[in-house]
Structure formats: structure tokens, C-alpha cells
Coordinates of C-alpha atoms in Angstrom, one line a residue:
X1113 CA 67.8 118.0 106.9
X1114 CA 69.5 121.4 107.0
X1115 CA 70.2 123.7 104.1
X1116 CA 73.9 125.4 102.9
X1117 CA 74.8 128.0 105.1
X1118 CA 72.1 125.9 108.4
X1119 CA 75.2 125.6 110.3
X1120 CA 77.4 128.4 111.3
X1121 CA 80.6 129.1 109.4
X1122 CA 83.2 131.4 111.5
X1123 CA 80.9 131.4 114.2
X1124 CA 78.6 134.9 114.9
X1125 CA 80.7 137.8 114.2
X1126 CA 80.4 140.8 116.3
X1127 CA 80.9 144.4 115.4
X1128 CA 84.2 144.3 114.9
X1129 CA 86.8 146.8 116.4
X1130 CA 89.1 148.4 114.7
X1131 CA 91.9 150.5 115.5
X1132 CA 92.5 153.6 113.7
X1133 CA 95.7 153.0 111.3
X1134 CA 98.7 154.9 110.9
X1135 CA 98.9 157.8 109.1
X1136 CA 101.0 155.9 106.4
X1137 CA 99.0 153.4 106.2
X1138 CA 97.4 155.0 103.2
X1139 CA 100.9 154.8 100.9
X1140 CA 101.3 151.3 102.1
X1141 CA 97.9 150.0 101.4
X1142 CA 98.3 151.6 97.6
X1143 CA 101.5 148.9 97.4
X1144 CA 99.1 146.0 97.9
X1145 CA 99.2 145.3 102.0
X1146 CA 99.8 148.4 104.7
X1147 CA 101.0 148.3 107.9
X1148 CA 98.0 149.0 109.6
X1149 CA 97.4 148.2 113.2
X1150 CA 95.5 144.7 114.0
X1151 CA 91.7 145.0 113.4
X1152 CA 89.8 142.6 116.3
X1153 CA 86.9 140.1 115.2
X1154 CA 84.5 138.0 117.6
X1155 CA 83.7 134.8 116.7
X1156 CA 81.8 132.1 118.4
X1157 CA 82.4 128.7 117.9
X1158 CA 80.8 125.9 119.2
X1159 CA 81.6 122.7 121.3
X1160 CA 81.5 119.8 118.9
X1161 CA 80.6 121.7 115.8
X1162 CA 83.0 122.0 113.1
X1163 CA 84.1 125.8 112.4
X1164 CA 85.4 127.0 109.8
X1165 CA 86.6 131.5 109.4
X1166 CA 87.9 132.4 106.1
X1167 CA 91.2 134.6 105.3
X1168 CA 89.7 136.1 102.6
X1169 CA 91.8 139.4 101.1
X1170 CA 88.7 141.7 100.8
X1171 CA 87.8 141.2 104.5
X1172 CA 91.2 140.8 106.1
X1173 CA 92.1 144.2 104.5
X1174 CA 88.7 146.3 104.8
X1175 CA 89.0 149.1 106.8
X1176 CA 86.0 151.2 108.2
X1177 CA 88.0 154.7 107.1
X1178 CA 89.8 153.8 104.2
X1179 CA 88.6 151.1 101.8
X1180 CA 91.7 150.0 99.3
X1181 CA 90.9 147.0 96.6
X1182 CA 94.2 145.1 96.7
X1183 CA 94.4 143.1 92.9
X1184 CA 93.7 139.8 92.7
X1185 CA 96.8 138.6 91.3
X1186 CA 98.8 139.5 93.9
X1187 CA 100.2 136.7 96.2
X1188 CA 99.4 136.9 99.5
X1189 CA 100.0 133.9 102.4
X1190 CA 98.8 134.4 106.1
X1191 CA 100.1 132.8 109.4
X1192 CA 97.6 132.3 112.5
X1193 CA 99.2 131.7 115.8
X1194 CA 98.1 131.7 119.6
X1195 CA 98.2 134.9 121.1
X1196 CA 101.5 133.8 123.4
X1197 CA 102.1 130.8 121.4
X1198 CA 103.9 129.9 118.4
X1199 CA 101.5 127.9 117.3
X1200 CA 97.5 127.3 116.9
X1201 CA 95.5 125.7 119.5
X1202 CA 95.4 121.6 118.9
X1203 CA 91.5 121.9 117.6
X1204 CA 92.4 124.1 115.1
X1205 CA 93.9 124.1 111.7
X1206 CA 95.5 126.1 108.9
X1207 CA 95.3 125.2 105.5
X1208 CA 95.9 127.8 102.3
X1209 CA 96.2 125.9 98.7
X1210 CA 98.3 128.6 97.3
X1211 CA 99.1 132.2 97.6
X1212 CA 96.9 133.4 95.2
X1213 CA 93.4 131.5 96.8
X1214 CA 92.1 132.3 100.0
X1215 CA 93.1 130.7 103.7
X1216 CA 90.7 128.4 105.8
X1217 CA 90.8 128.2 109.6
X1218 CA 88.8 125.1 110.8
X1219 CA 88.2 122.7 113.2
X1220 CA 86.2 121.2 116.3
X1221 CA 86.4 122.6 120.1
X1222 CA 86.3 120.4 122.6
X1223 CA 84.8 120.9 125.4
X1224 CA 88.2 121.4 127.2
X1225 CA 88.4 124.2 124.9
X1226 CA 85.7 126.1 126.3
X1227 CA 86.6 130.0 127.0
X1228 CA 88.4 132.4 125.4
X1229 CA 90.9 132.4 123.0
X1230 CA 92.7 135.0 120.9
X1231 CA 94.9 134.2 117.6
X1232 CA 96.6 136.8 115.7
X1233 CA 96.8 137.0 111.5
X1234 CA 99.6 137.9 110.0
X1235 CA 98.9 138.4 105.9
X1236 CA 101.7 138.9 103.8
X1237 CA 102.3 140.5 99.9
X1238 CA 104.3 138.3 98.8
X1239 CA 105.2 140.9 95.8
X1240 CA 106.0 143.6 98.5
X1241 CA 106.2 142.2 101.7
X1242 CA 104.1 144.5 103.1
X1243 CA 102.1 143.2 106.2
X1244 CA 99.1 143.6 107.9
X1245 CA 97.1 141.9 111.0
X1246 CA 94.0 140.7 112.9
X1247 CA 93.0 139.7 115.6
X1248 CA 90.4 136.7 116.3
X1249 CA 88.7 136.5 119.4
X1250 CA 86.7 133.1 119.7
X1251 CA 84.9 133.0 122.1
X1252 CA 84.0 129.0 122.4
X1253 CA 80.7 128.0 124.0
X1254 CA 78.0 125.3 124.1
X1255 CA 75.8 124.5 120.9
X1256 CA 71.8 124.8 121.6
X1257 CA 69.2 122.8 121.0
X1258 CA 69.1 118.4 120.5
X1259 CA 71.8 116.1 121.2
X1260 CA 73.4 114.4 117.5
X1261 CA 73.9 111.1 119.1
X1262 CA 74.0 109.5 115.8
X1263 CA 77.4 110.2 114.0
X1264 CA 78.6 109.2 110.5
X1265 CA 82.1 109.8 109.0
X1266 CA 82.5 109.6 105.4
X1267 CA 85.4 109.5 103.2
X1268 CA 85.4 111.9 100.0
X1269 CA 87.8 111.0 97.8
X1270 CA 86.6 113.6 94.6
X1271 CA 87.6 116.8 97.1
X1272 CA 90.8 118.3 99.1
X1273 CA 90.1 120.0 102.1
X1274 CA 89.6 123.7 100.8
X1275 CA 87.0 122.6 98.1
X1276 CA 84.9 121.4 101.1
X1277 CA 85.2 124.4 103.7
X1278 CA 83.5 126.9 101.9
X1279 CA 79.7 127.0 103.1
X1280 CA 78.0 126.1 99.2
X1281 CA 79.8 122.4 98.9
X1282 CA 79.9 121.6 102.3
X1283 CA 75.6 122.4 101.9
X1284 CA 75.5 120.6 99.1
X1285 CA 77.3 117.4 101.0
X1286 CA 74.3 117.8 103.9
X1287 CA 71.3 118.2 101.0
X1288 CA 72.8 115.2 99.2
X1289 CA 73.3 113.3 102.5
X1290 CA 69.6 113.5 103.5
X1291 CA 68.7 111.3 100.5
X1292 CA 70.4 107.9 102.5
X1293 CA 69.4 109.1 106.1
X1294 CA 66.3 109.7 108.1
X1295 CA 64.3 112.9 107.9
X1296 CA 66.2 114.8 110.2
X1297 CA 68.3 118.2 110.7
X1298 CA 72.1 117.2 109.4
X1299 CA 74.6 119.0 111.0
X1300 CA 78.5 119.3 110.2
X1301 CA 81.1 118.1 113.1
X1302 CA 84.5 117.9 111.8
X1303 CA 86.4 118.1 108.4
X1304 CA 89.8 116.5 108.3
X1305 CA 92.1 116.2 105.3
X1306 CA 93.0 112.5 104.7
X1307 CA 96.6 113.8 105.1
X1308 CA 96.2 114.4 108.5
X1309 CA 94.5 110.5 108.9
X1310 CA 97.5 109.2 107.4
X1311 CA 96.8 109.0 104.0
X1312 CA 98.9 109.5 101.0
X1313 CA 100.1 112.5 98.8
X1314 CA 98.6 111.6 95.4
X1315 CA 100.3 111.9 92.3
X1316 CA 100.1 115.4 90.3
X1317 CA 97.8 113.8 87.6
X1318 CA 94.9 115.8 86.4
X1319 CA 91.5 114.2 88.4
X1320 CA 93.7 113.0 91.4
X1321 CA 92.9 114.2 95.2
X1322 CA 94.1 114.1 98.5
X1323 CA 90.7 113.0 100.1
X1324 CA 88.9 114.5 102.8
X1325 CA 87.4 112.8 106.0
X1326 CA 83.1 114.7 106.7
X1327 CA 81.6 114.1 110.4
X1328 CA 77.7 114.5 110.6
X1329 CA 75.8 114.3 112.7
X1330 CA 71.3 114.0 113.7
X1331 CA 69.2 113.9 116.2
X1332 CA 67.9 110.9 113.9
X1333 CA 68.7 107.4 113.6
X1334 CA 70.5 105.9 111.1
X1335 CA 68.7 104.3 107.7
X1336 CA 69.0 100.8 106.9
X1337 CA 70.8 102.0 103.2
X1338 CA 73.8 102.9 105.9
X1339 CA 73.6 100.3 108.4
X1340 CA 74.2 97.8 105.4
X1341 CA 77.2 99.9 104.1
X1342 CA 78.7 99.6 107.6
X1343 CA 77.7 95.8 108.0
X1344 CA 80.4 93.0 108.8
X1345 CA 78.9 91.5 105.4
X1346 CA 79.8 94.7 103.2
X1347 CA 83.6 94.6 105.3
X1348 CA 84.1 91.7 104.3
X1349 CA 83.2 92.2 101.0
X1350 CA 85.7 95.4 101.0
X1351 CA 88.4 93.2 102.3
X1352 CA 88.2 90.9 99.2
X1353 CA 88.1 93.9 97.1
X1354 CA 84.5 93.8 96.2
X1355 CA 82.1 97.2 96.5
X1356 CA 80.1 96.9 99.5
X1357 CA 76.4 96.5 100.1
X1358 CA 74.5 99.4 99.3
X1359 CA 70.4 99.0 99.1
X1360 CA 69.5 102.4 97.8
X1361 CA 69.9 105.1 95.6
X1362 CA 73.6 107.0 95.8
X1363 CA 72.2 110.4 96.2
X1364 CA 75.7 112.0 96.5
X1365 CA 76.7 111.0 92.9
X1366 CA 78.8 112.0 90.8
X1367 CA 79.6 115.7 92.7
X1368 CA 81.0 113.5 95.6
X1369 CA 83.0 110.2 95.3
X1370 CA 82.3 108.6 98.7
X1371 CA 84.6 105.4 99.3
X1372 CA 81.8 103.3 101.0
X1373 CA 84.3 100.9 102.5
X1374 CA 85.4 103.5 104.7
X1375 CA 82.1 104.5 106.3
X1376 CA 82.3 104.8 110.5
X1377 CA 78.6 104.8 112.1
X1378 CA 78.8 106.0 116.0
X1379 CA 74.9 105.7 118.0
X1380 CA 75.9 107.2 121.6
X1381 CA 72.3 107.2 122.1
X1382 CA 72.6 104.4 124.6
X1383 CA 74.6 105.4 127.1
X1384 CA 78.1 103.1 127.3
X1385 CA 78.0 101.1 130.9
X1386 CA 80.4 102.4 133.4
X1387 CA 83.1 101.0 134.2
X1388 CA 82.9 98.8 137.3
X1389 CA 85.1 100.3 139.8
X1390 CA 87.1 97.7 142.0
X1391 CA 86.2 97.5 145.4
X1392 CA 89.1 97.2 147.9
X1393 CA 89.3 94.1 150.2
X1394 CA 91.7 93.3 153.0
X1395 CA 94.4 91.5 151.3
X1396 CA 93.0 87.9 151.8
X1397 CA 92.7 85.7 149.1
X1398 CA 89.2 83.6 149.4
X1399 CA 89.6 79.8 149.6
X1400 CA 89.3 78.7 146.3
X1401 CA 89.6 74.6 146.3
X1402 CA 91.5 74.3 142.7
X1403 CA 94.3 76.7 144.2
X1404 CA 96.4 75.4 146.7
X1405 CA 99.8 77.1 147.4
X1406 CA 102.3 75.4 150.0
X1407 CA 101.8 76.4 153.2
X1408 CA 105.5 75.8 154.5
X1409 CA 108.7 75.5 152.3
X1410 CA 111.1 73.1 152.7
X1411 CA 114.4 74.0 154.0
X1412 CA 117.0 73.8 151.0
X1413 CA 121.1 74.1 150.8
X1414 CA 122.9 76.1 148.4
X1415 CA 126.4 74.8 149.0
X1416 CA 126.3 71.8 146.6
X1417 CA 125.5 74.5 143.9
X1418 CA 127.9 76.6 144.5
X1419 CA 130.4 74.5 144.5
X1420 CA 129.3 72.7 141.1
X1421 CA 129.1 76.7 139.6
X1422 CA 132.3 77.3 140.7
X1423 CA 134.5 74.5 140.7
X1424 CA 133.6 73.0 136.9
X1425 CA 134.5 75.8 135.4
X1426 CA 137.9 76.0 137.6
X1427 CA 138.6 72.2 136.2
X1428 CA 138.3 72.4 133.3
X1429 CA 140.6 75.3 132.7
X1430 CA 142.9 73.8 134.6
X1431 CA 142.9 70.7 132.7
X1432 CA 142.9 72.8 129.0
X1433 CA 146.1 74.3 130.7
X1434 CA 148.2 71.5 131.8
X1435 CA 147.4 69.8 128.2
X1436 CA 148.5 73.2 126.3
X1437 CA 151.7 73.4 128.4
X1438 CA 152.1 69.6 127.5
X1439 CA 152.2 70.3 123.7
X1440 CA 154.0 73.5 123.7
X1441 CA 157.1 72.6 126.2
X1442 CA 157.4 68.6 126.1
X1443 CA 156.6 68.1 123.0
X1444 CA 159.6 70.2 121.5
X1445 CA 161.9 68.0 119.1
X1446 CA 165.1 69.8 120.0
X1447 CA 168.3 70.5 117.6
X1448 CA 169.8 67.4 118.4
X1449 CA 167.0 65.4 117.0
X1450 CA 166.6 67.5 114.2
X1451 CA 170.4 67.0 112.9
X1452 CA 170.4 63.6 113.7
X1453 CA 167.3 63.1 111.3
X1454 CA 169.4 65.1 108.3
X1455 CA 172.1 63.3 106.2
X1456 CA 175.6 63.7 106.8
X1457 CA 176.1 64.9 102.7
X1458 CA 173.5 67.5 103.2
X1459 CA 175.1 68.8 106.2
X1460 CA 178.5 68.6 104.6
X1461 CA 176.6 71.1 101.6
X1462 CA 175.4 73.0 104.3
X1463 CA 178.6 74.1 106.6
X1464 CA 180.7 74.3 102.9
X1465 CA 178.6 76.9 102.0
X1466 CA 178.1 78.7 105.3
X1467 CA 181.9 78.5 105.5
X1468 CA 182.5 80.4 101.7
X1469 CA 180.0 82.7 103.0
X1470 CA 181.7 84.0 105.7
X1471 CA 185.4 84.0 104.3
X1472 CA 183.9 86.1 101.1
X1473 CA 182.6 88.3 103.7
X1474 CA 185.7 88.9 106.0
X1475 CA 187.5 89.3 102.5
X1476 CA 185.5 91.8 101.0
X1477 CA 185.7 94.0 104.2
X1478 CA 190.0 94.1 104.4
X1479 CA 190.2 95.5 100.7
X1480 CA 189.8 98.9 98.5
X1481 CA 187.2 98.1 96.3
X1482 CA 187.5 100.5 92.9
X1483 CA 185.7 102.8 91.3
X1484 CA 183.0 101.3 89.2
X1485 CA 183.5 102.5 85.5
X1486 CA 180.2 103.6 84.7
X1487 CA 180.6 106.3 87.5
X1488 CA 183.7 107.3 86.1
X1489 CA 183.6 110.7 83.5
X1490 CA 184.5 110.3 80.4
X1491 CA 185.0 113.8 79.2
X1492 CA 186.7 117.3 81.3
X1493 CA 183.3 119.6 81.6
X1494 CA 186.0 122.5 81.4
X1495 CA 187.7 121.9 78.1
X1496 CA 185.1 119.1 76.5
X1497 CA 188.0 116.6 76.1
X1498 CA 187.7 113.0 76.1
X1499 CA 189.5 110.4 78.9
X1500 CA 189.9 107.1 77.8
X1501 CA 188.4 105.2 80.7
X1502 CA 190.5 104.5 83.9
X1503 CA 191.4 100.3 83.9
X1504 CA 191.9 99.7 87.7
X1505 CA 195.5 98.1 88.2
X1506 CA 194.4 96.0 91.4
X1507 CA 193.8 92.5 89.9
X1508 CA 193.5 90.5 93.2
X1509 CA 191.1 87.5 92.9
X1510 CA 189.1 87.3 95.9
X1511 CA 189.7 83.7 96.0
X1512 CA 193.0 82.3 96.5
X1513 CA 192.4 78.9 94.7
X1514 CA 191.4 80.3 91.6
X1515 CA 195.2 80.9 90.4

């Protein structure tokens, strides 16, 4: 079972170079950050062991020549990059809770990620936006000594990511851990924030976390307190909403709230079996006595149905037409019809009234028509005097009979 600080946090830092700074570095460092030139770190991370390098302020801004305490209050957020990339290599992560607590770099190689690799720091005062960089040189390699083919993933629900990254709780997790597995060295593989798994923001009440996902791993098997968490019985019992199984003693309560419905055991201490790779043949099926395809296929014609595809459709919009023609143009009653069906008194109304119609028409267009008297004035706007209203002398009835 290993102790805090058994497993190596940042890797194994080298002497660290550092570049000599400007010569007004020393005004800029008295502001809170200078612009100094980049210091250079080594670090050594290892294949398939979590890693973790602080961005603390005292070590990101000690210099070997000049040595400037920068206060704690003031804010200052970094940003970690690739050298040549705008972003962080895909093991890696950045994760800073505020600008006024330190920043965490963490993460797993892979053994894809074996070599070198360089990021650069940029930390910035947020008060005076003063900056200052780093360089980190990791220089990924293999871990030594016994295989961990026994792997368990736990989900913390009491803990965000940054409380866990720091060497004293993540120690305390392993010490606490050794109480429910075998006697055995306990080593750290990868810390992920249940964010990144998928989960859920929680709500900004007092007590309330965002979760954190802990891979260990030993050299030793697993204990029959975990295999039971992990059994189909205790999954089953989670799915219903019920606690799970759990034989012993909860060794890592209260300072961690593990959710034992989402434990993950992983034994690659027997080998998987390899795939079986297919063996090309010639092309020839094998005579198999419940399959038996025709041999020769009968010789069919198409022309029937063609002709059915084509020629329905054809008749039948001929037919919709002839009847749609029928309706439209022999069907029409006509005007003869139509005045032979009206009464002879209503069409004796109708031509009297057309008739007055038109002659009131024709007369109304051969005559003056006078002035309407409410257009007419009724005072001079000159002199102010009043006209008695002008009677118009034309007294013509428009209709003859009416005398």
C-alpha cells in the first residue's frame, strides 16, 4: 500500500535552466508579474501513471538572481499550450478553480506519447497584465518495476478535481483505499473530473460537487469486499435504487463519498485471446446440404410488364380526360335554356329596368349639370359680404313623363 507523496507528482525535476532576465525585469516584477524570459523545467512523466505539475505562483515566478514575493491576493490565471500548437497534447489537461488558487496540469501518457514534449506557460496579473513564462520539458518514458494488472475506478462524489491533485488527498485516497484491497503497493493512474465523463454541473449550493472519477491500480488482486460491490447482484440492486452490497468496513468514510454503484474492476492479468484471423480460401463455397441455390435460371420476358407499367397509367388518364371534357363542354345549359326556364313577367321586369337604365344614362351625358350649392361661396373673401345663394334657372326633369 503506498504512502502520500509514493507516487511521483510532476515527474522528477531536473536542475532547471534559467535564462538570465531583462534588465527591467526588476521594475516589472515589483508590479506583481515581470516580463522575464521563459525559465525551462524537466519533468518525467510516466506511461500509464497519472501526472500531475502544479502552477504554483512562488515557483512559476522564482528566479535564481532575483527573488520577488508577488502578494497573494493578486489574481493571476495561466495558459499551457503545445510548443507549435494552440493547444495541449490530448493526455493532458488544464484545470485552475479561480484566479486567486493555484493551476494543475494532469493527466496519463500513453504509450503513443512516448518522447519528448515541450509546453510553454504563460501566467498572467490579472491586476496588471504583466506576464511572464515557462517552459516544461516532459520527457515521457516507461514506469519501473511490476505490472498493475488489477485496475479499479472509483467515483468521488465529496471532491472537484483540484481538491484531489494535490499530493496530501490524493495519499490519503491510496492509505484509505488499502483498507478494502489486498496488501499490496497502490498506485495512482488517472484522475478525471466527472465533467469531462459527462456528468452534470451541480447547483451552487453549499456541500454540492462536481465529482471526480480515481484509477488505481496493484500488483494485487482484488478483495472479495470489491468483487461484491462490482457483482451483477449489487447492479441490480443499484438499478432499483437500493445501495449495493458491500461486506466490509468503508474505510474511506466520511473524508471520501465514494458512489459504490459506479465502481469499474479491470483484471488484465489474463491475457484477452487474440483475435482469430480469417484465413483466405479460394472463393468456393463448401457443399453444405441445407443450402441449395439454383443452378440455372429460367429465361423470363419483360415485355408484359412494361406494357402493364406503361399503358395503365396512360388509360386511365385518358379516361379521367374524356369524362372532364364531358362535364365541362356537353354539359353546358346554354342561354337559350336558361330564358326559356325564367317567366315572361320577370323578364318583362328585367328589360324595363335595363331599358330606364340606359336612357337615364344617355340623358345625363347630353346636359350641363349645375353647380351643386354647397360648393357654391356664400360670402366675397375681399369685402366679407354675404351672396344669397345662386338658385339654378335650368328646371328640366330628366324624365319626360313626369310633367
Amino acid at each position: 500500500m503506498s504512502l502520500p507523496g509514493a507516487f511521483a507528482y510532476g515527474g522528477e525535476v531536473a536542475t532547471p535552466y534559467v535564462s538570465r532576465p531583462r534588465k527591467n525585469a526588476h521594475t516589472g516584477l515589483l508590479a506583481g508579474l515581470g516580463h522575464t524570459e521563459a525559465q525551462q523545467t524537466t519533468l518525467h512523466p510516466l506511461v500509464g501513471r497519472v501526472f500531475v505539475h502544479t502552477l504554483d505562483r512562488e515557483n512559476f515566478l522564482h528566479l535564481p538572481e532575483l527573488v520577488v514575493s508577488v502578494p497573494a491576493t493578486v489574481p493571476i490565471t495561466y495558459h499551457a499550450h503545445l510548443q507549435g500548437h494552440p493547444d495541449l497534447p490530448r493526455w493532458l489537461r488544464y484545470a485552475q478553480r479561480s484566479p486567486h488558487q493555484p493551476g494543475f496540469l494532469y493527466g496519463t501518457a500513453t504509450p503513443a506519447d512516448r518522447g519528448r514534449q515541450v509546453i510553454e506557460v504563460t501566467a498572467y496579473n490579472r491586476d496588471s497584465f504583466d506576464t511572464t513564462r515557462q517552459r516544461l520539458v516532459l520527457l515521457i518514458g516507461d514506469p519501473e518495476g511490476p505490472l498493475l494488472p488489477y485496475q479499479a475506478e472509483f467515483l468521488v462524489r465529496s471532491h472537484d478535481v483540484e481538491e484531489v491533485l494535490p499530493s496530501t488527498p490524493a495519499g490519503r485516497f491510496l492509505t484509505a483505499l488499502g483498507g478494502l484491497w489486498e496488501p499490496g503497493e497502490l498506485q495512482l493512474l488517472n484522475i478525471t473530473s466527472a465533467l469531462d465523463r459527462g456528468g452534470r454541473v451541480p447547483l451552487p449550493i453549499e456541500g454540492r460537487k462536481e465529482g471526480v472519477y480515481i484509477k488505481v491500480g496493484s500488483s494485487s488482486p482484488f478483495s472479495t469486499c470489491l468483487k461484491m460491490v462490482a457483482s451483477p447482484d449489487s447492479q441490480a440492486r443499484c438499478a432499483q435504487g437500493q445501495p449495493p452490497l458491500l461486506s466490509c468496513y468503508d474505510t474511506l468514510a466520511p473524508h471520501f463519498r465514494v458512489d459504490w454503484c459506479n465502481v469499474l474492476l479491470v483484471d488484465k492479468s489474463v491475457p484477452e485471446p487474440a483475435d482469430e484471423v480469417p484465413t483466405p480460401g479460394d472463393g468456393i463455397l463448401e457443399h453444405d446440404p441445407f443450402f441449395c441455390p439454383p443452378t440455372e435460371a429460367t429465361a423470363r420476358e419483360f415485355l408484359t410488364d412494361a406494357l402493364v407499367t406503361l399503358l395503365v397509367p396512360l388509360l386511365v388518364a385518358l379516361l379521367l380526360t374524356l369524362l372532364l371534357a364531358y362535364v365541362m363542354c356537353c354539359r353546358r345549359e346554354g342561354r337559350l335554356k336558361r330564358d326559356l326556364a325564367t317567366s315572361d313577367i320577370q323578364m318583362v321586369h328585367h328589360c324595363t329596368i335595363r331599358g330606364n337604365t340606359e336612357e337615364l344614362r344617355q340623358m345625363a351625358a347630353s346636359r350641363e349639370v349645375p353647380r351643386p350649392l354647397s360648393t357654391l361661396p356664400m360670402f366675397n373673401v375681399r369685402t366679407g359680404e354675404r351672396l344669397p345663394p345662386q338658385v339654378d334657372s335650368a328646371r328640366v326633369p330628366l324624365i319626360l313623363d313626369q310633367h
